């Protein structure tokens, strides 16, 4: 039995792991025995029951056993080894495109083979390509698997069977080790009915054989429940910690005299909605305080978040501090710049602009104005927070974000805040509402204000799902909209991640529309245009010199042209719900009726159909956000899947949402009564990644 604790024991301690495998494990972020134990399966396969060949269905994963009846090499487009087996109820072929001579000999007629794989339709009827297989003694050879087979996340060159072998070794060692400490205080475990940690690990790596296969998604899987609970708790604790770290810092207490705010409100052509007023009250209360604000402003598309950010800015400027406003894209930053110029310049406020593309003397001048405090409000992209940008007295940072970038941006900004003696306040605006469960987990370190209603008189957008076969009619509807004095967007969506292709599609569409609608002026905007070009197209559209704007998804967020009341989205089936909702939100911004046509390319997959129907049936961003989470999962929504930030080993926000209230309660208990446990829990589940939340 090892003396050291499991995270001190290198993988090479296990039978069969040498330096080269150790390197492969490193790719999976597994460095010691504890990491290995916490490398958890993401699904299971059932290899405890042999299927009968006559009962299997296409697409099923099955365990089969049968006698080999033929074995031959076929020459088609690709050479393959085909081996047919029968269990007396039917015949199925196993097909190998990569095979060796030895394999052909081993799979000789009359032998019995046991195999596992997915059933598909092949040249000879039902087939399994590259099954996992082994030769067995006969039809009655005993089955070796007596529990569901865990399938782990893995990397090239690391087969599941080897992973299982090593994890089993680790489990045996942990069995006799006191090291896998149950960190959860008994009070919490019993209150929320959680099993012990070792039991949980045993269950998850070796599910009982009578577990149903859907057991992974079953909340009554006690092992998984315990681990998911602990993991969510660790994330929650981490967020709380970063929050309390922030609260220990000092922000300037912005004591506004409201002079500018009152002037601004006097000139505003509309009255704030009740929701807007409430949100601003919450924000200004925070700004008055010397604890740094970290507040999320949520509201549906079109609910009027920009005005609130303007009021918050004025509050800071009224108090003698500077404001930095960051938008996720150049085009959106540009638009905010225009709005703020319009709103603020006659109030005598100097509004500046900074983007990555600003170079040379103009950039130098801008930096000078910021450092001297001459520029009170700066608007731009990430460029606002590059190292050489210095502020005289930055009091408030506003981030208008597409929430799929949420976590990353907070990371850079908190970083920036570190460089000044006083931490600025932060206001984060999300493009669309965040589902409650996500807000409770990914944004647990933020306070939140929600604008519940849209400005008075807004009509729900009328949305239709139309097949590309009816493109002609869609073009006619543009003519109708323009004849009434309104404008339209035609959006060409991203094709297979290729920006170049979608730009090409937009160019072609713009040409076609120009031919079909000779009396209507058509404009084009996309991400590869120069900033001046983009700007002039957007200005022309705003001034109605352009009636139809063909665009890529660059116009997704924030573009605000209330006279446009028709939007055509091409290939909407490629987009997620949040993005569609965001795009569609470019219309419906005044009291005229707006329309959205989802122009899809048939045939539609089942999932795409479901997404598009959600869009047709609802314009409620809060509802759509919940559906989005349900259909896509949290990682996709937060865009953190690739980076590993905020990704869970075992918890799944959607499935485990029911745990979140209890997790929150537990995190409060731990902070109050068991503070010493917090750090260890965070370390166990987040390891080095915890840095992302504590910068
Ligand atoms: P979003 O919340 O999507 O960022 P915007 O701030 O762009 O929304 O506001 C959408 C549109 O509604 C803008 O044209 C804005 O001027 C207008 N608006 C904002 N608040 C009100 C209000 N209280 N009454 C009427 N129109 C408003
Ligand atoms: Mg906006």
GROMACS .gro file of N, CA, C and O in nm, residues 22-75:
model
  216
   22UNK      N    1   0.281   0.802  -2.016
   22UNK     CA    2   0.266   0.913  -1.922
   22UNK      C    3   0.244   1.043  -2.000
   22UNK      O    4   0.163   1.128  -1.962
   23UNK      N    5   0.315   1.056  -2.112
   23UNK     CA    6   0.299   1.176  -2.195
   23UNK      C    7   0.160   1.183  -2.254
   23UNK      O    8   0.099   1.289  -2.262
   24UNK      N    9   0.109   1.066  -2.298
   24UNK     CA   10  -0.026   1.064  -2.353
   24UNK      C   11  -0.128   1.106  -2.246
   24UNK      O   12  -0.222   1.179  -2.274
   25UNK      N   13  -0.107   1.056  -2.125
   25UNK     CA   14  -0.199   1.092  -2.016
   25UNK      C   15  -0.194   1.242  -1.989
   25UNK      O   16  -0.296   1.303  -1.956
   26UNK      N   17  -0.076   1.299  -2.006
   26UNK     CA   18  -0.064   1.443  -1.981
   26UNK      C   19  -0.156   1.521  -2.074
   26UNK      O   20  -0.213   1.623  -2.037
   27UNK      N   21  -0.172   1.468  -2.196
   27UNK     CA   22  -0.262   1.534  -2.290
   27UNK      C   23  -0.405   1.537  -2.238
   27UNK      O   24  -0.485   1.623  -2.274
   28UNK      N   25  -0.437   1.440  -2.154
   28UNK     CA   26  -0.572   1.435  -2.096
   28UNK      C   27  -0.576   1.506  -1.960
   28UNK      O   28  -0.673   1.493  -1.886
   29UNK      N   29  -0.471   1.579  -1.930
   29UNK     CA   30  -0.460   1.648  -1.801
   29UNK      C   31  -0.458   1.549  -1.684
   29UNK      O   32  -0.507   1.579  -1.576
   30UNK      N   33  -0.404   1.431  -1.709
   30UNK     CA   34  -0.394   1.333  -1.602
   30UNK      C   35  -0.247   1.317  -1.567
   30UNK      O   36  -0.168   1.276  -1.652
   31UNK      N   37  -0.210   1.353  -1.443
   31UNK     CA   38  -0.070   1.353  -1.406
   31UNK      C   39  -0.037   1.260  -1.290
   31UNK      O   40   0.077   1.230  -1.264
   32UNK      N   41  -0.139   1.218  -1.216
   32UNK     CA   42  -0.113   1.131  -1.101
   32UNK      C   43  -0.234   1.042  -1.078
   32UNK      O   44  -0.333   1.050  -1.151
   33UNK      N   45  -0.225   0.956  -0.977
   33UNK     CA   46  -0.332   0.860  -0.955
   33UNK      C   47  -0.466   0.926  -0.921
   33UNK      O   48  -0.571   0.878  -0.960
   34UNK      N   49  -0.460   1.036  -0.854
   34UNK     CA   50  -0.586   1.100  -0.820
   34UNK      C   51  -0.655   1.154  -0.946
   34UNK      O   52  -0.775   1.137  -0.966
   35UNK      N   53  -0.575   1.215  -1.033
   35UNK     CA   54  -0.632   1.262  -1.159
   35UNK      C   55  -0.698   1.147  -1.234
   35UNK      O   56  -0.804   1.161  -1.294
   36UNK      N   57  -0.630   1.032  -1.231
   36UNK     CA   58  -0.682   0.916  -1.305
   36UNK      C   59  -0.816   0.871  -1.247
   36UNK      O   60  -0.910   0.842  -1.321
   37UNK      N   61  -0.825   0.868  -1.116
   37UNK     CA   62  -0.951   0.828  -1.052
   37UNK      C   63  -1.065   0.923  -1.084
   37UNK      O   64  -1.180   0.883  -1.094
   38UNK      N   65  -1.029   1.049  -1.101
   38UNK     CA   66  -1.132   1.148  -1.130
   38UNK      C   67  -1.150   1.170  -1.280
   38UNK      O   68  -1.216   1.263  -1.322
   39UNK      N   69  -1.089   1.083  -1.357
   39UNK     CA   70  -1.115   1.086  -1.501
   39UNK      C   71  -1.242   1.002  -1.520
   39UNK      O   72  -1.238   0.880  -1.513
   40UNK      N   73  -1.352   1.069  -1.542
   40UNK     CA   74  -1.481   1.000  -1.532
   40UNK      C   75  -1.541   0.971  -1.668
   40UNK      O   76  -1.520   1.046  -1.764
   41UNK      N   77  -1.612   0.860  -1.679
   41UNK     CA   78  -1.672   0.824  -1.808
   41UNK      C   79  -1.777   0.925  -1.851
   41UNK      O   80  -1.845   0.983  -1.768
   42UNK      N   81  -1.789   0.946  -1.982
   42UNK     CA   82  -1.896   1.035  -2.026
   42UNK      C   83  -2.017   0.958  -2.077
   42UNK      O   84  -2.121   1.014  -2.102
   43UNK      N   85  -1.999   0.825  -2.095
   43UNK     CA   86  -2.116   0.743  -2.123
   43UNK      C   87  -2.082   0.596  -2.093
   43UNK      O   88  -1.969   0.564  -2.058
   44UNK      N   89  -2.183   0.511  -2.110
   44UNK     CA   90  -2.162   0.369  -2.083
   44UNK      C   91  -2.212   0.286  -2.200
   44UNK      O   92  -2.298   0.330  -2.277
   45UNK      N   93  -2.157   0.168  -2.213
   45UNK     CA   94  -2.210   0.073  -2.310
   45UNK      C   95  -2.246  -0.055  -2.236
   45UNK      O   96  -2.184  -0.090  -2.137
   46UNK      N   97  -2.346  -0.120  -2.289
   46UNK     CA   98  -2.392  -0.242  -2.223
   46UNK      C   99  -2.334  -0.363  -2.294
   46UNK      O  100  -2.375  -0.396  -2.404
   47UNK      N  101  -2.237  -0.428  -2.232
   47UNK     CA  102  -2.180  -0.550  -2.290
   47UNK      C  103  -2.206  -0.668  -2.199
   47UNK      O  104  -2.128  -0.761  -2.193
   48UNK      N  105  -2.316  -0.656  -2.125
   48UNK     CA  106  -2.346  -0.765  -2.033
   48UNK      C  107  -2.447  -0.861  -2.093
   48UNK      O  108  -2.470  -0.968  -2.038
   49UNK      N  109  -2.508  -0.822  -2.204
   49UNK     CA  110  -2.608  -0.911  -2.263
   49UNK      C  111  -2.578  -0.932  -2.411
   49UNK      O  112  -2.547  -0.837  -2.482
   50UNK      N  113  -2.588  -1.056  -2.456
   50UNK     CA  114  -2.566  -1.085  -2.597
   50UNK      C  115  -2.697  -1.065  -2.672
   50UNK      O  116  -2.802  -1.114  -2.630
   51UNK      N  117  -2.691  -0.988  -2.780
   51UNK     CA  118  -2.811  -0.964  -2.859
   51UNK      C  119  -2.832  -1.077  -2.957
   51UNK      O  120  -2.738  -1.144  -2.998
   52UNK      N  121  -2.958  -1.091  -2.997
   52UNK     CA  122  -2.988  -1.192  -3.096
   52UNK      C  123  -2.994  -1.120  -3.231
   52UNK      O  124  -3.054  -1.014  -3.244
   53UNK      N  125  -2.927  -1.177  -3.332
   53UNK     CA  126  -2.907  -1.105  -3.459
   53UNK      C  127  -3.039  -1.066  -3.525
   53UNK      O  128  -3.051  -0.960  -3.586
   54UNK      N  129  -3.143  -1.149  -3.508
   54UNK     CA  130  -3.269  -1.114  -3.576
   54UNK      C  131  -3.340  -0.997  -3.510
   54UNK      O  132  -3.434  -0.942  -3.565
   55UNK      N  133  -3.295  -0.955  -3.391
   55UNK     CA  134  -3.367  -0.849  -3.322
   55UNK      C  135  -3.295  -0.715  -3.324
   55UNK      O  136  -3.346  -0.616  -3.272
   56UNK      N  137  -3.175  -0.711  -3.382
   56UNK     CA  138  -3.101  -0.585  -3.374
   56UNK      C  139  -3.154  -0.484  -3.474
   56UNK      O  140  -3.213  -0.517  -3.575
   57UNK      N  141  -3.132  -0.357  -3.439
   57UNK     CA  142  -3.181  -0.250  -3.525
   57UNK      C  143  -3.068  -0.159  -3.569
   57UNK      O  144  -2.966  -0.145  -3.500
   58UNK      N  145  -3.091  -0.097  -3.683
   58UNK     CA  146  -2.995  -0.004  -3.739
   58UNK      C  147  -2.959   0.104  -3.637
   58UNK      O  148  -3.045   0.157  -3.571
   59UNK      N  149  -2.830   0.133  -3.624
   59UNK     CA  150  -2.789   0.241  -3.536
   59UNK      C  151  -2.764   0.198  -3.392
   59UNK      O  152  -2.704   0.271  -3.315
   60UNK      N  153  -2.810   0.078  -3.356
   60UNK     CA  154  -2.791   0.029  -3.221
   60UNK      C  155  -2.645  -0.012  -3.198
   60UNK      O  156  -2.579  -0.057  -3.291
   61UNK      N  157  -2.599   0.002  -3.075
   61UNK     CA  158  -2.470  -0.058  -3.038
   61UNK      C  159  -2.500  -0.192  -2.972
   61UNK      O  160  -2.575  -0.196  -2.876
   62UNK      N  161  -2.442  -0.299  -3.024
   62UNK     CA  162  -2.481  -0.431  -2.972
   62UNK      C  163  -2.361  -0.521  -2.948
   62UNK      O  164  -2.255  -0.507  -3.012
   63UNK      N  165  -2.381  -0.612  -2.854
   63UNK     CA  166  -2.284  -0.719  -2.832
   63UNK      C  167  -2.339  -0.844  -2.900
   63UNK      O  168  -2.451  -0.886  -2.873
   64UNK      N  169  -2.261  -0.904  -2.990
   64UNK     CA  170  -2.307  -1.022  -3.063
   64UNK      C  171  -2.207  -1.135  -3.044
   64UNK      O  172  -2.088  -1.112  -3.019
   65UNK      N  173  -2.259  -1.258  -3.061
   65UNK     CA  174  -2.168  -1.371  -3.060
   65UNK      C  175  -2.218  -1.468  -3.167
   65UNK      O  176  -2.338  -1.492  -3.177
   66UNK      N  177  -2.126  -1.517  -3.248
   66UNK     CA  178  -2.173  -1.609  -3.352
   66UNK      C  179  -2.060  -1.688  -3.414
   66UNK      O  180  -1.942  -1.665  -3.387
   67UNK      N  181  -2.101  -1.783  -3.496
   67UNK     CA  182  -2.002  -1.868  -3.563
   67UNK      C  183  -1.968  -1.804  -3.696
   67UNK      O  184  -2.056  -1.754  -3.767
   68UNK      N  185  -1.841  -1.804  -3.728
   68UNK     CA  186  -1.798  -1.745  -3.855
   68UNK      C  187  -1.836  -1.839  -3.969
   68UNK      O  188  -1.804  -1.959  -3.966
   69UNK      N  189  -1.909  -1.786  -4.068
   69UNK     CA  190  -1.950  -1.872  -4.179
   69UNK      C  191  -1.874  -1.842  -4.307
   69UNK      O  192  -1.864  -1.926  -4.395
   70UNK      N  193  -1.823  -1.720  -4.318
   70UNK     CA  194  -1.739  -1.693  -4.435
   70UNK      C  195  -1.644  -1.581  -4.401
   70UNK      O  196  -1.665  -1.506  -4.305
   71UNK      N  197  -1.541  -1.570  -4.483
   71UNK     CA  198  -1.434  -1.477  -4.453
   71UNK      C  199  -1.363  -1.451  -4.585
   71UNK      O  200  -1.304  -1.540  -4.642
   72UNK      N  201  -1.377  -1.327  -4.639
   72UNK     CA  202  -1.316  -1.303  -4.769
   72UNK      C  203  -1.274  -1.157  -4.783
   72UNK      O  204  -1.321  -1.070  -4.709
   73UNK      N  205  -1.185  -1.133  -4.877
   73UNK     CA  206  -1.145  -0.996  -4.905
   73UNK      C  207  -1.226  -0.947  -5.023
   73UNK      O  208  -1.235  -1.014  -5.126
   74UNK      N  209  -1.290  -0.833  -5.008
   74UNK     CA  210  -1.369  -0.779  -5.119
   74UNK      C  211  -1.296  -0.661  -5.179
   74UNK      O  212  -1.234  -0.581  -5.109
   75UNK      N  213  -1.307  -0.650  -5.312
   75UNK     CA  214  -1.243  -0.539  -5.379
   75UNK      C  215  -1.351  -0.447  -5.432
   75UNK      O  216  -1.423  -0.480  -5.524
   0.00000   0.00000   0.00000
